[in-house]
């Protein structure tokens, strides 16, 4: 969509209402059988999904579902969110906390793994449940904490002046009410060392209604550089509502980046990665990371080998300019940053 068309659409009441996103989320798809029916897919797909569904239940709001091609059980968006029988398979080498997150908590809900930046687990909630998610086993309730915990995190940041960037992550930080986000940012104002506030979110493609006027206003008033890191795995996820969200964020961010997870059957094709880079670029979003999936129990069927991943990267580099090539990385416990593959 052109910029002017996006802006014209920005005025539609639907996306401008500040509380609407909660209603949209309440109406998200949660029942596998109803979703199959809506997508005109065979109910045989329900077979064997109970363990996965029980552990990490289906959740997908309509903006994401509307981008799915009806009648196609191999649709790359459908595969990301629909529970599968393969999730129950126990595989060796797959862990419950593959990246050592539980161990690296500096204070409850604060991860300080990399020198200059600290990551805050603001909430365990997400607007969508991605089947490959490494946090599907993360014991959120024991780490997310409440207000007293947050004070400990502030103490930690005070004691570590090398931290110049705070990353709001989760779950999805934009599941918090804007008032809560405001509270967090206000409490960070005391730190002169902070230069950047970063937000890691999957909301643009699954709940674009969240990027409303009030959120934009909050972002615009922040004294730091604001960086958004979106999470989009396939170009088909970017519909007109997501494009509108990117457009709105342009006015209140320093930079918009995207990270993807390399997923077997979803985006392990050169054409798909090329299209994704180009579509992101068309929306002023720069490809940042392509993650080799964390080895997480229940998601082994999404794995791609390093050999395949490198081959895809070669094809991508040949097809798009260097600034549209994401870095292929994986997270290795104990490393000082993401590790290039
Ligand atoms: C990925 C990650 C970051 C951010 O790393 P960048 O390379 O700066 O994007 C920071 N902290 C933690 C704990 C992370 O997992
Ligand atoms: S939105 Fe992010 S944290 Fe939430 S389930 Fe998906 S990948 Fe995991």
Coordinates of C-alpha atoms and ligand atoms in Angstrom, one line a residue:
X1 CA 0.0 0.0 0.0
X2 CA 1.3 3.5 -0.8
X3 CA 2.1 5.8 2.1
X4 CA -0.7 8.2 1.4
X5 CA -3.2 5.3 1.2
X6 CA -1.9 4.0 4.5
X7 CA -2.3 7.4 6.1
X8 CA -5.8 7.8 4.8
X9 CA -6.6 4.4 6.3
X10 CA -5.1 5.5 9.6
X11 CA -8.0 7.7 10.2
X12 CA -10.5 4.9 10.2
X13 CA -12.1 4.6 13.5
X14 CA -11.3 0.9 13.8
X15 CA -7.6 1.4 14.3
X16 CA -7.8 4.7 16.2
X17 CA -9.9 3.5 19.1
X18 CA -7.6 3.2 22.1
X19 CA -9.3 0.3 23.8
X20 CA -10.4 -1.6 20.8
X21 CA -7.4 -3.8 20.8
X22 CA -8.4 -5.6 23.9
X23 CA -11.8 -6.4 22.3
X24 CA -10.0 -7.7 19.2
X25 CA -7.9 -9.9 21.4
X26 CA -10.8 -11.2 23.3
X27 CA -12.3 -12.4 20.0
X28 CA -9.1 -14.1 18.9
X29 CA -9.2 -17.7 17.7
X30 CA -8.8 -20.2 20.5
X31 CA -10.7 -23.4 19.5
X32 CA -8.8 -25.6 17.0
X33 CA -12.0 -27.1 15.6
X34 CA -13.6 -23.7 15.0
X35 CA -10.5 -22.4 13.3
X36 CA -10.3 -25.5 11.0
X37 CA -13.9 -24.9 10.1
X38 CA -13.4 -21.3 9.3
X39 CA -10.3 -22.0 7.2
X40 CA -12.1 -24.8 5.3
X41 CA -9.6 -27.4 6.5
X42 CA -10.3 -31.0 7.3
X43 CA -11.0 -32.0 10.9
X44 CA -8.5 -34.8 10.6
X45 CA -5.9 -32.2 11.4
X46 CA -7.2 -32.4 15.0
X47 CA -5.7 -35.8 15.4
X48 CA -2.9 -36.0 18.0
X49 CA -2.9 -32.3 18.8
X50 CA -4.3 -32.6 22.3
X51 CA -0.9 -32.7 24.2
X52 CA 0.4 -29.6 22.3
X53 CA -2.9 -27.8 22.7
X54 CA -3.0 -28.5 26.4
X55 CA 0.6 -27.3 27.0
X56 CA 0.4 -24.2 24.8
X57 CA -3.1 -23.6 23.6
X58 CA -4.0 -22.1 20.2
X59 CA -4.2 -18.4 20.2
X60 CA -4.3 -16.2 17.1
X61 CA -6.1 -12.9 16.5
X62 CA -8.0 -12.2 13.4
X63 CA -5.4 -9.9 11.6
X64 CA -3.1 -12.9 11.5
X65 CA -5.8 -15.4 10.6
X66 CA -7.1 -13.2 7.7
X67 CA -3.7 -13.5 6.0
X68 CA -4.1 -17.3 5.9
X69 CA -5.1 -18.9 2.6
X70 CA -8.2 -20.9 3.1
X71 CA -8.2 -24.6 2.3
X72 CA -4.4 -24.9 2.4
X73 CA -3.2 -27.1 5.3
X74 CA 0.4 -26.2 4.4
X75 CA -0.1 -22.4 4.6
X76 CA 3.0 -20.9 6.2
X77 CA 1.0 -18.8 8.7
X78 CA -1.3 -21.7 9.6
X79 CA 1.7 -23.9 10.4
X80 CA 3.1 -21.3 12.8
X81 CA 0.1 -21.3 15.0
X82 CA -1.8 -24.6 14.7
X83 CA -0.9 -27.3 17.3
X84 CA 0.6 -30.4 15.7
X85 CA 0.8 -34.0 16.7
X86 CA 4.6 -33.8 16.2
X87 CA 4.9 -31.5 19.3
X88 CA 4.4 -34.5 21.6
X89 CA 7.4 -36.3 20.2
X90 CA 10.2 -36.3 22.8
X91 CA 13.5 -35.7 21.1
X92 CA 17.0 -35.8 22.6
X93 CA 18.9 -32.6 22.6
X94 CA 15.8 -30.5 23.0
X95 CA 15.5 -28.6 26.2
X96 CA 13.0 -26.7 28.3
X97 CA 15.2 -23.7 28.8
X98 CA 17.5 -23.9 25.8
X99 CA 19.1 -20.5 26.0
X100 CA 19.8 -20.4 29.8
X101 CA 17.3 -17.6 30.4
X102 CA 16.3 -18.8 33.8
X103 CA 19.9 -18.8 35.0
X104 CA 20.8 -15.4 33.6
X105 CA 18.3 -13.4 35.5
X106 CA 20.1 -10.5 37.2
X107 CA 16.9 -9.8 39.2
X108 CA 13.4 -11.2 38.8
X109 CA 12.4 -10.7 35.2
X110 CA 15.6 -8.9 34.1
X111 CA 18.1 -10.7 31.8
X112 CA 21.5 -9.2 31.6
X113 CA 23.4 -11.4 29.2
X114 CA 25.0 -8.8 26.9
X115 CA 27.3 -6.1 28.3
X116 CA 25.4 -2.9 27.3
X117 CA 21.8 -4.0 27.2
X118 CA 19.4 -5.5 29.6
X119 CA 16.2 -7.3 28.7
X120 CA 13.1 -6.9 30.8
X121 CA 10.5 -9.6 30.7
X122 CA 7.6 -7.3 31.1
X123 CA 4.8 -9.9 30.9
X124 CA 4.4 -13.6 30.0
X125 CA 1.4 -12.8 27.8
X126 CA 1.5 -12.8 24.0
X127 CA -1.2 -11.9 21.5
X128 CA -0.4 -15.1 19.5
X129 CA 1.0 -18.4 20.4
X130 CA 3.8 -19.5 18.0
X131 CA 4.3 -23.2 18.0
X132 CA 8.1 -22.9 17.8
X133 CA 8.4 -20.5 20.7
X134 CA 11.3 -21.2 23.0
X135 CA 9.4 -19.6 25.8
X136 CA 6.6 -22.2 25.7
X137 CA 8.2 -23.8 28.7
X138 CA 9.3 -20.7 30.4
X139 CA 8.0 -20.5 34.0
X140 CA 6.7 -17.0 33.6
X141 CA 4.6 -16.8 36.7
X142 CA 7.7 -17.4 38.8
X143 CA 9.8 -14.7 37.1
X144 CA 7.5 -12.0 35.8
X145 CA 7.0 -10.6 39.3
X146 CA 5.1 -7.7 40.5
X147 CA 5.9 -4.2 41.5
X148 CA 8.3 -5.1 44.3
X149 CA 10.3 -7.1 41.8
X150 CA 10.6 -4.2 39.5
X151 CA 12.3 -2.2 42.3
X152 CA 15.0 -4.8 42.4
X153 CA 15.6 -4.5 38.6
X154 CA 15.9 -0.7 39.0
X155 CA 18.5 -1.3 41.8
X156 CA 20.4 -3.6 39.4
X157 CA 20.4 -1.0 36.6
X158 CA 21.5 1.7 39.0
X159 CA 24.4 -0.6 40.0
X160 CA 25.4 -1.3 36.4
X161 CA 26.0 2.0 34.6
X162 CA 27.3 0.1 31.6
X163 CA 23.7 -0.7 30.7
X164 CA 22.8 1.9 28.1
X165 CA 19.8 0.2 26.5
X166 CA 16.7 -1.3 28.0
X167 CA 14.9 -3.9 25.9
X168 CA 11.2 -4.5 26.7
X169 CA 10.4 -8.0 25.9
X170 CA 8.2 -10.8 27.1
X171 CA 6.0 -12.4 26.1
X172 CA 5.0 -9.3 24.2
X173 CA 5.5 -6.0 26.0
X174 CA 2.7 -4.4 24.0
X175 CA 0.3 -6.7 25.8
X176 CA 0.7 -4.3 28.7
X177 CA -1.7 -1.4 28.9
X178 CA -0.1 1.9 27.8
X179 CA -0.5 3.2 31.3
X180 CA 1.7 0.4 32.6
X181 CA 4.3 1.1 29.9
X182 CA 4.3 4.7 30.9
X183 CA 4.9 3.6 34.5
X184 CA 7.9 1.6 33.4
X185 CA 9.4 4.4 31.3
X186 CA 8.9 6.9 34.0
X187 CA 10.8 4.8 36.4
X188 CA 13.7 4.6 33.9
X189 CA 14.0 8.4 33.6
X190 CA 16.3 8.5 36.6
X191 CA 19.2 6.8 34.7
X192 CA 21.3 9.3 32.8
X193 CA 23.2 6.4 31.1
X194 CA 20.2 5.2 29.1
X195 CA 20.3 6.0 25.4
X196 CA 17.9 3.6 23.9
X197 CA 14.6 1.9 24.6
X198 CA 14.0 -1.1 22.5
X199 CA 10.8 -3.0 22.1
X200 CA 10.7 -6.6 20.9
X201 CA 7.2 -7.3 19.6
X202 CA 5.2 -9.6 17.4
X203 CA 2.2 -7.3 17.5
X204 CA 2.4 -5.6 14.1
X205 CA 1.3 -8.7 12.2
X206 CA -1.0 -10.3 14.8
X207 CA -2.6 -7.4 16.6
X208 CA -1.9 -4.2 14.6
X209 CA -4.8 -2.5 16.4
X210 CA -2.5 -2.2 19.4
X211 CA -0.4 0.5 17.6
X212 CA -3.0 3.1 18.4
X213 CA -2.8 6.9 19.0
X214 CA -2.1 6.6 22.7
X215 CA 0.8 4.2 22.2
X216 CA 2.2 6.5 19.4
X217 CA 1.9 9.4 21.8
X218 CA 3.8 7.6 24.6
X219 CA 6.6 6.6 22.2
X220 CA 6.9 10.1 20.8
X221 CA 7.4 11.6 24.3
X222 CA 10.2 9.3 25.3
X223 CA 13.6 11.0 25.8
X224 CA 15.6 8.1 24.3
X225 CA 16.1 6.7 20.8
X226 CA 13.3 4.2 20.3
X227 CA 14.0 1.0 18.4
X228 CA 11.3 -1.5 17.4
X229 CA 12.3 -5.1 16.6
X230 CA 9.4 -6.7 14.9
X231 CA 9.0 -10.4 14.6
X232 CA 7.7 -11.5 11.2
X233 CA 8.6 -14.8 9.5
X234 CA 6.9 -14.7 6.2
X235 CA 5.9 -11.9 3.8
X236 CA 2.3 -13.1 3.8
X237 CA 2.0 -11.9 7.4
X238 CA 2.3 -8.4 6.2
X239 CA -1.2 -7.3 5.3
X240 CA -2.6 -3.8 5.0
X241 CA -3.2 -3.5 8.8
X242 CA 0.4 -4.4 9.5
X243 CA 1.6 -1.9 6.9
X244 CA -0.5 0.8 8.6
X245 CA 1.1 -0.1 12.0
X246 CA 4.6 0.3 10.4
X247 CA 3.7 3.6 9.0
X248 CA 2.4 4.9 12.3
X249 CA 5.6 3.8 14.1
X250 CA 7.7 5.6 11.6
X251 CA 6.9 8.9 13.1
X252 CA 8.0 7.9 16.7
X253 CA 10.9 5.5 16.3
X254 CA 14.5 5.9 15.3
X255 CA 14.6 2.6 13.6
X256 CA 12.4 -0.4 12.9
X257 CA 14.0 -3.8 12.5
X258 CA 12.7 -7.3 12.0
X259 CA 13.8 -10.7 13.3
X260 CA 12.6 -14.0 11.9
X261 CA 13.1 -17.5 13.0
X262 CA 14.1 -20.0 10.2
X263 CA 11.3 -22.6 10.2
X264 CA 11.1 -25.7 8.2
X265 CA 8.0 -25.6 6.0
X266 CA 7.4 -22.0 6.7
X267 CA 10.2 -19.8 5.4
X268 CA 13.1 -22.1 4.4
X269 CA 12.9 -21.1 0.8
X270 CA 15.1 -18.4 -0.9
X271 CA 12.1 -16.8 -2.7
X272 CA 10.3 -16.4 0.6
X273 CA 13.2 -14.8 2.4
X274 CA 13.8 -12.5 -0.6
X275 CA 10.2 -11.4 -0.7
X276 CA 10.2 -10.9 3.1
X277 CA 13.3 -8.6 2.9
X278 CA 11.8 -6.6 0.0
X279 CA 8.4 -6.3 1.7
X280 CA 9.9 -5.1 4.9
X281 CA 12.0 -2.6 3.1
X282 CA 8.9 -1.3 1.4
X283 CA 7.6 -0.6 4.9
X284 CA 10.9 1.0 6.1
X285 CA 11.7 -2.0 8.3
X286 CA 15.2 -3.4 8.0
X287 CA 15.9 -7.2 8.3
X288 CA 18.0 -7.7 11.4
X289 CA 18.3 -11.3 12.5
X290 CA 17.4 -14.7 11.0
X291 CA 17.5 -17.0 14.0
X292 CA 18.4 -20.6 13.9
X293 CA 15.7 -22.0 16.1
X294 CA 16.5 -22.6 19.7
X295 CA 16.4 -26.3 20.5
X296 CA 13.2 -26.4 22.4
X297 CA 11.2 -29.5 23.3
X298 CA 8.1 -29.8 21.2
X299 CA 9.3 -27.8 18.2
X300 CA 11.9 -30.2 16.6
X301 CA 9.8 -30.5 13.4
X302 CA 10.6 -26.9 12.5
X303 CA 14.4 -27.4 12.6
X304 CA 16.5 -26.5 9.6
X305 CA 20.1 -27.7 9.4
X306 CA 23.0 -25.2 9.4
X307 CA 23.9 -26.4 5.9
X308 CA 20.5 -25.6 4.6
X309 CA 20.5 -22.2 6.4
X310 CA 23.9 -21.2 4.9
X311 CA 22.7 -22.2 1.5
X312 CA 19.6 -20.0 1.8
X313 CA 21.8 -17.1 3.0
X314 CA 24.0 -17.5 -0.1
X315 CA 20.9 -17.3 -2.3
X316 CA 19.6 -14.3 -0.4
X317 CA 22.9 -12.4 -0.6
X318 CA 23.0 -12.9 -4.3
X319 CA 19.4 -11.6 -4.8
X320 CA 19.1 -8.5 -2.5
X321 CA 21.4 -5.6 -1.5
X322 CA 23.6 -6.2 1.6
X323 CA 21.4 -3.9 3.7
X324 CA 18.5 -6.3 3.2
X325 CA 20.3 -9.4 4.3
X326 CA 19.6 -10.4 7.9
X327 CA 22.4 -11.9 10.1
X328 CA 22.0 -15.6 10.5
X329 CA 22.5 -16.3 14.2
X330 CA 21.8 -18.6 17.0
X331 CA 21.8 -18.1 20.7
X332 CA 24.5 -19.9 22.6
X333 CA 24.4 -20.0 26.4
X334 CA 27.2 -17.9 27.9
X335 CA 28.2 -16.1 24.7
X336 CA 28.5 -12.3 24.9
X337 CA 26.1 -11.7 22.0
X338 CA 24.1 -13.6 19.4
X339 CA 26.4 -16.1 17.6
X340 CA 26.8 -16.0 13.8
X341 CA 26.1 -19.3 12.2
Ligands
LIG1 C1 18.8 -11.2 22.0 C2 19.1 -10.6 23.3 C3 19.5 -9.3 23.4 C4 19.6 -8.4 22.2 O1 20.7 -8.7 21.5 P1 21.1 -7.8 20.2 O2 22.2 -8.5 19.5 O3 21.5 -6.5 20.8 O4 19.9 -7.6 19.4 C5 19.7 -8.7 24.7 N1 19.6 -9.5 25.8 C6 19.2 -10.8 25.8 C7 19.0 -11.5 27.0 C8 18.9 -11.4 24.5 O5 18.5 -12.6 24.5
LIG2 S1 4.9 -13.8 20.2 FE1 7.1 -14.2 20.6 S2 7.2 -14.8 22.8 FE2 5.0 -14.9 22.1 S3 4.7 -17.1 21.4 FE3 5.3 -15.9 19.6 S4 7.5 -16.1 19.5 FE4 6.9 -16.7 21.6

